[in-house]
Amino acid sequence: MDRFGDLDVFAHVVTAKSMSAAGRELKLSPAVISKRIRRLEERLGVRLLQRTTRQLSLTEAGQGFYERVVSILASIEDAEAWVASGSGQARGTLRVSAPTSFGRLHIAPHLKPFLDANPMVTVDLILTDAFVDIIGEGFDLAVRIADLQDSSLVAKRLAPNHRVLCATPSYVAERGLPGSVEELAQHTLIAHNADQWRLDGPSGPVNVAVTGPLRTNSSEVVREALLGGVGIALRSTWDVGPELKSGQLVHVLPDYSGGKRVAVYAVYPSRRHMEQKVRVFVDYLAELYGATPYWDAGLDL
């Protein structure tokens, strides 16, 4: 019985969301595809797919099985690529998701050395501020800036993420500096996908309600509004480090910062079945950023 073939058929059906579409990709008839899926379910003794006349969806068991099947198939592909190349050299298309601003500033400028060192790898870099479904959308890994301490995802910490309150000198000249965290309520705060900021201060964590004339889902809009003197924003040093160093921005309430559990992570489906192309890219970013990333050099944090 072709067990691995059945796994491949199942993975294609889930990705294509259609037995007929999977059949076209594999050059098999829908009847054969259906028979292979049914055989797989009978062998496992569990239903993997919910079928209707209009769509297919994974059962709870099917979702967990699919996540493991993807890792198994990726490992087989990696093993074949290793043998074909005669070494463990990374190869293939590496599909990466990253936050828009971070990817533009701290991934794209550093791709050339990585690509030069790994000539058999092609990088497909997708920039979005949304948290993508890594497995469902076919990504090899995602760079995320988040608190993943309690996450079930497989993740490697790439760098700390220091977030500071800041404003332009023109805003400070017009409105003054807040003398305490409570005085932030008297200032214009720029909201980015949140109704409140969770700050760490001398007495522990504190929540600050974020109210003001501007609310946006775009980190780049927040940055431009901040530099335009609209108000005070909570920004990562990887985003505003140069402006803080040059004096274009002023550090506000330096005893307070964004929650320290937030960091820059590489997130991927499986540590056990990690492809070489993923491994070398994650290691490259980890070495590039490090415990004290280059964007924090010269800042008083």
Coordinates of C-alpha atoms in Angstrom, one line a residue:
M1 CA 0.0 0.0 0.0
D2 CA 1.4 3.4 -1.0
R3 CA 1.2 5.2 2.3
F4 CA 3.4 8.1 1.4
G5 CA 1.5 8.6 -1.8
D6 CA -1.8 8.8 0.1
L7 CA -0.3 11.4 2.3
D8 CA 0.8 13.5 -0.7
V9 CA -2.7 13.2 -2.2
F10 CA -4.2 14.3 1.1
A11 CA -1.9 17.3 1.3
H12 CA -2.7 18.3 -2.3
V13 CA -6.5 18.1 -1.6
V14 CA -6.2 20.3 1.5
T15 CA -4.0 22.9 -0.3
A16 CA -6.2 23.0 -3.4
K17 CA -9.4 22.8 -1.3
S18 CA -10.9 20.6 -4.0
M19 CA -10.5 17.0 -5.1
S20 CA -10.9 17.9 -8.7
A21 CA -8.2 20.6 -8.5
A22 CA -5.9 18.2 -6.7
G23 CA -6.6 15.6 -9.3
R24 CA -5.5 18.1 -12.0
E25 CA -2.3 18.9 -10.2
L26 CA -1.5 15.2 -9.7
K27 CA -2.9 14.1 -13.1
L28 CA -5.4 11.7 -11.4
S29 CA -9.1 11.5 -11.8
P30 CA -11.4 12.8 -9.0
A31 CA -12.6 9.3 -8.5
V32 CA -9.1 8.1 -7.8
I33 CA -8.4 11.0 -5.5
S34 CA -11.6 10.2 -3.6
K35 CA -10.7 6.6 -3.3
R36 CA -7.2 7.4 -2.0
I37 CA -8.7 9.8 0.7
R38 CA -11.3 7.2 1.7
R39 CA -8.6 4.5 2.0
L40 CA -6.5 6.8 4.1
E41 CA -9.4 7.5 6.5
E42 CA -10.2 3.8 6.7
R43 CA -6.7 3.0 7.6
L44 CA -6.6 5.7 10.3
G45 CA -10.1 5.0 11.5
V46 CA -11.0 8.7 11.6
R47 CA -12.6 11.2 9.3
L48 CA -10.2 13.8 8.0
L49 CA -12.3 15.8 5.7
Q50 CA -15.9 17.2 5.9
R51 CA -17.4 17.0 2.4
T52 CA -20.3 19.0 1.0
T53 CA -21.3 19.6 -2.6
R54 CA -19.7 23.0 -2.5
Q55 CA -16.6 22.7 -0.3
L56 CA -14.2 20.6 1.7
S57 CA -13.0 21.4 5.2
L58 CA -10.8 19.7 7.7
T59 CA -12.1 18.0 10.8
E60 CA -10.2 18.7 14.0
A61 CA -8.4 15.4 13.6
G62 CA -7.7 16.3 9.9
Q63 CA -6.2 19.6 10.9
G64 CA -3.7 18.0 13.3
F65 CA -2.9 15.3 10.8
Y66 CA -2.4 17.8 8.0
E67 CA 0.1 19.8 10.1
R68 CA 2.2 16.7 10.7
V69 CA 1.8 15.4 7.1
V70 CA 3.2 18.7 5.8
S71 CA 6.3 18.3 8.0
I72 CA 6.8 14.7 6.9
L73 CA 6.5 15.6 3.2
A74 CA 8.9 18.6 3.7
S75 CA 11.4 16.3 5.3
I76 CA 11.2 13.8 2.4
E77 CA 11.7 16.7 -0.1
D78 CA 14.6 18.0 1.9
A79 CA 16.2 14.6 2.0
E80 CA 15.8 14.1 -1.7
A81 CA 17.2 17.6 -2.4
W82 CA 20.2 16.8 -0.1
V83 CA 21.0 13.6 -2.0
A84 CA 20.5 15.2 -5.4
S85 CA 22.9 18.0 -4.5
G86 CA 25.4 15.7 -3.0
S87 CA 25.4 17.7 0.2
G88 CA 23.3 19.4 2.8
Q89 CA 23.2 22.6 0.8
A90 CA 20.0 24.7 1.2
R91 CA 17.9 24.8 -1.9
G92 CA 14.3 25.5 -3.1
T93 CA 11.9 28.4 -2.7
L94 CA 11.7 29.9 0.8
R95 CA 8.4 31.5 1.4
V96 CA 8.6 34.1 4.2
S97 CA 6.0 36.3 5.8
A98 CA 7.2 39.4 7.7
P99 CA 5.7 42.7 9.1
T100 CA 5.7 45.4 6.4
S101 CA 8.0 48.0 8.0
F102 CA 10.3 45.5 9.7
G103 CA 10.7 43.5 6.4
R104 CA 11.5 46.6 4.4
L105 CA 14.0 48.0 6.9
H106 CA 15.7 44.9 8.4
I107 CA 15.2 42.0 6.1
A108 CA 15.2 43.3 2.5
P109 CA 18.5 45.3 2.8
H110 CA 20.3 42.1 4.1
L111 CA 19.1 39.6 1.5
K112 CA 22.1 39.9 -0.8
P113 CA 24.6 38.3 1.5
F114 CA 22.2 35.5 2.3
L115 CA 21.4 34.8 -1.4
D116 CA 25.1 35.0 -2.3
A117 CA 25.8 32.3 0.3
N118 CA 22.9 30.2 -0.7
P119 CA 22.7 30.4 -4.5
M120 CA 20.2 27.5 -4.8
V121 CA 17.6 29.3 -2.6
T122 CA 14.9 31.6 -3.9
V123 CA 13.3 33.9 -1.4
D124 CA 9.6 34.7 -1.8
L125 CA 9.1 37.5 0.8
I126 CA 5.5 38.6 1.6
L127 CA 5.2 41.7 3.7
T128 CA 2.0 42.1 5.7
D129 CA 1.1 43.3 9.2
A130 CA -1.5 40.4 9.5
F131 CA -0.6 37.2 11.3
V132 CA -0.8 34.7 8.4
D133 CA -1.8 31.0 8.7
I134 CA 1.7 29.6 8.1
I135 CA 0.6 26.1 7.2
G136 CA -2.7 27.0 5.5
E137 CA -1.1 29.7 3.3
G138 CA 2.0 27.7 2.5
F139 CA 4.7 29.7 4.3
D140 CA 7.9 28.1 5.4
L141 CA 8.3 30.6 8.2
A142 CA 7.1 33.9 9.5
V143 CA 8.9 36.7 11.3
R144 CA 6.7 38.0 14.1
I145 CA 7.0 40.7 16.6
A146 CA 4.8 39.6 19.5
D147 CA 4.6 38.0 22.9
L148 CA 4.9 34.3 22.1
Q149 CA 5.7 33.0 25.6
D150 CA 2.5 31.0 25.8
S151 CA 2.2 30.2 22.1
S152 CA 2.0 26.6 20.9
L153 CA 3.9 27.6 17.8
V154 CA 7.5 26.6 17.2
A155 CA 9.5 29.8 17.4
K156 CA 13.1 31.0 17.7
R157 CA 13.8 34.3 19.4
L158 CA 15.8 36.5 17.0
A159 CA 16.1 39.7 18.9
P160 CA 14.7 41.8 21.7
N161 CA 12.1 44.4 20.7
H162 CA 12.4 47.6 22.7
R163 CA 9.4 49.9 22.4
V164 CA 9.6 53.5 23.7
L165 CA 7.3 56.5 23.9
C166 CA 8.4 59.3 21.7
A167 CA 7.3 62.6 20.0
T168 CA 8.8 65.3 17.9
P169 CA 10.5 68.4 19.5
S170 CA 7.8 70.5 17.8
Y171 CA 5.1 68.6 19.6
V172 CA 7.0 68.9 22.9
A173 CA 7.4 72.6 22.4
E174 CA 3.7 73.0 21.8
R175 CA 2.3 70.6 24.4
G176 CA 5.1 70.0 26.9
L177 CA 6.5 66.7 28.2
P178 CA 4.3 64.6 30.4
G179 CA 5.8 64.4 33.9
S180 CA 4.1 61.1 34.8
V181 CA 2.3 58.2 33.1
E182 CA -1.0 59.6 34.4
E183 CA -0.4 62.8 32.4
L184 CA -0.5 60.9 29.1
A185 CA -4.3 61.3 29.4
Q186 CA -3.8 65.0 28.7
H187 CA -1.8 64.4 25.5
T188 CA -2.6 63.3 21.9
L189 CA -1.7 59.6 21.6
I190 CA -1.5 57.9 18.2
A191 CA -3.4 54.6 18.3
H192 CA -2.2 51.6 16.3
N193 CA -4.5 48.6 16.4
A194 CA -5.1 49.0 20.2
D195 CA -7.3 50.9 22.6
Q196 CA -4.6 50.8 25.3
W197 CA -0.8 50.5 25.8
R198 CA 0.6 48.0 28.2
L199 CA 3.8 49.6 29.6
D200 CA 6.4 48.4 32.1
G201 CA 7.4 51.0 34.6
P202 CA 9.3 51.3 37.9
S203 CA 6.3 50.0 39.8
G204 CA 5.4 47.2 37.4
P205 CA 3.0 47.0 34.4
V206 CA 0.5 49.7 33.8
N207 CA -2.2 50.1 31.1
V208 CA -2.8 53.4 29.4
A209 CA -5.9 54.2 27.5
V210 CA -5.1 55.4 24.0
T211 CA -7.4 58.2 22.7
G212 CA -6.8 60.8 20.1
P213 CA -7.9 62.1 16.7
L214 CA -6.0 59.3 14.7
R215 CA -6.4 55.6 14.7
T216 CA -4.8 53.3 12.1
N217 CA -4.0 49.7 11.3
S218 CA -0.8 50.8 9.5
S219 CA 2.5 51.0 11.4
E220 CA 3.9 53.2 8.6
V221 CA 1.0 55.7 9.0
V222 CA 1.8 55.8 12.7
R223 CA 5.4 56.5 11.9
E224 CA 4.6 59.3 9.5
A225 CA 2.1 60.9 11.8
L226 CA 4.5 60.8 14.6
L227 CA 7.2 62.5 12.6
G228 CA 4.7 65.0 11.4
G229 CA 4.1 66.1 15.0
V230 CA 0.6 64.7 15.5
G231 CA 1.3 63.3 19.0
I232 CA 3.0 60.7 21.1
A233 CA 3.4 57.2 19.9
L234 CA 4.7 53.9 21.2
R235 CA 7.3 52.7 18.7
S236 CA 9.9 50.0 18.4
T237 CA 13.6 51.2 18.3
W238 CA 14.1 49.2 15.1
D239 CA 11.6 51.6 13.5
V240 CA 12.7 55.0 15.1
G241 CA 16.2 54.4 16.3
P242 CA 17.9 56.8 13.8
E243 CA 15.4 59.6 14.6
L244 CA 16.0 59.1 18.3
K245 CA 19.8 59.3 17.8
S246 CA 19.6 62.4 15.6
G247 CA 17.1 64.3 17.8
Q248 CA 14.3 64.2 15.3
L249 CA 12.4 62.4 18.0
V250 CA 12.4 62.9 21.8
H251 CA 12.3 60.0 24.2
V252 CA 9.2 60.5 26.4
L253 CA 8.9 59.1 29.9
P254 CA 12.1 57.0 29.6
D255 CA 11.3 55.0 32.7
Y256 CA 8.4 53.4 30.8
S257 CA 8.6 51.1 27.9
G258 CA 6.4 48.6 26.0
G259 CA 6.0 45.2 27.5
K260 CA 9.4 43.4 27.6
R261 CA 8.0 40.0 26.7
V262 CA 7.4 41.2 23.1
A263 CA 10.3 40.2 20.9
V264 CA 11.3 39.4 17.3
Y265 CA 10.7 35.7 16.5
A266 CA 11.0 33.4 13.6
V267 CA 8.0 31.0 13.6
Y268 CA 7.8 27.8 11.6
P269 CA 5.7 24.6 11.5
S270 CA 8.1 22.1 13.0
R271 CA 11.5 22.0 14.7
R272 CA 11.9 18.3 14.2
H273 CA 11.4 18.4 10.4
M274 CA 13.0 21.7 9.7
E275 CA 14.2 22.1 6.1
Q276 CA 17.7 23.2 5.5
K277 CA 16.6 26.3 3.6
V278 CA 14.6 27.4 6.7
R279 CA 17.4 26.5 9.1
V280 CA 20.0 28.6 7.3
F281 CA 17.7 31.6 7.0
V282 CA 16.7 31.6 10.7
D283 CA 20.3 31.2 11.7
Y284 CA 21.3 34.0 9.4
L285 CA 18.8 36.4 10.9
A286 CA 19.6 35.4 14.5
E287 CA 23.3 36.1 13.9
L288 CA 22.5 39.3 12.0
Y289 CA 20.4 40.8 14.9
G290 CA 21.7 39.1 18.0
A291 CA 21.1 39.8 21.7
T292 CA 21.9 43.5 21.2
P293 CA 20.7 44.3 17.6
Y294 CA 22.5 46.9 15.5
W295 CA 19.5 49.2 15.5
D296 CA 19.8 49.7 19.3
A297 CA 23.5 50.7 19.2
G298 CA 24.0 54.1 20.7
L299 CA 20.6 54.3 22.3
D300 CA 20.2 54.8 26.1
L301 CA 17.7 52.0 26.9

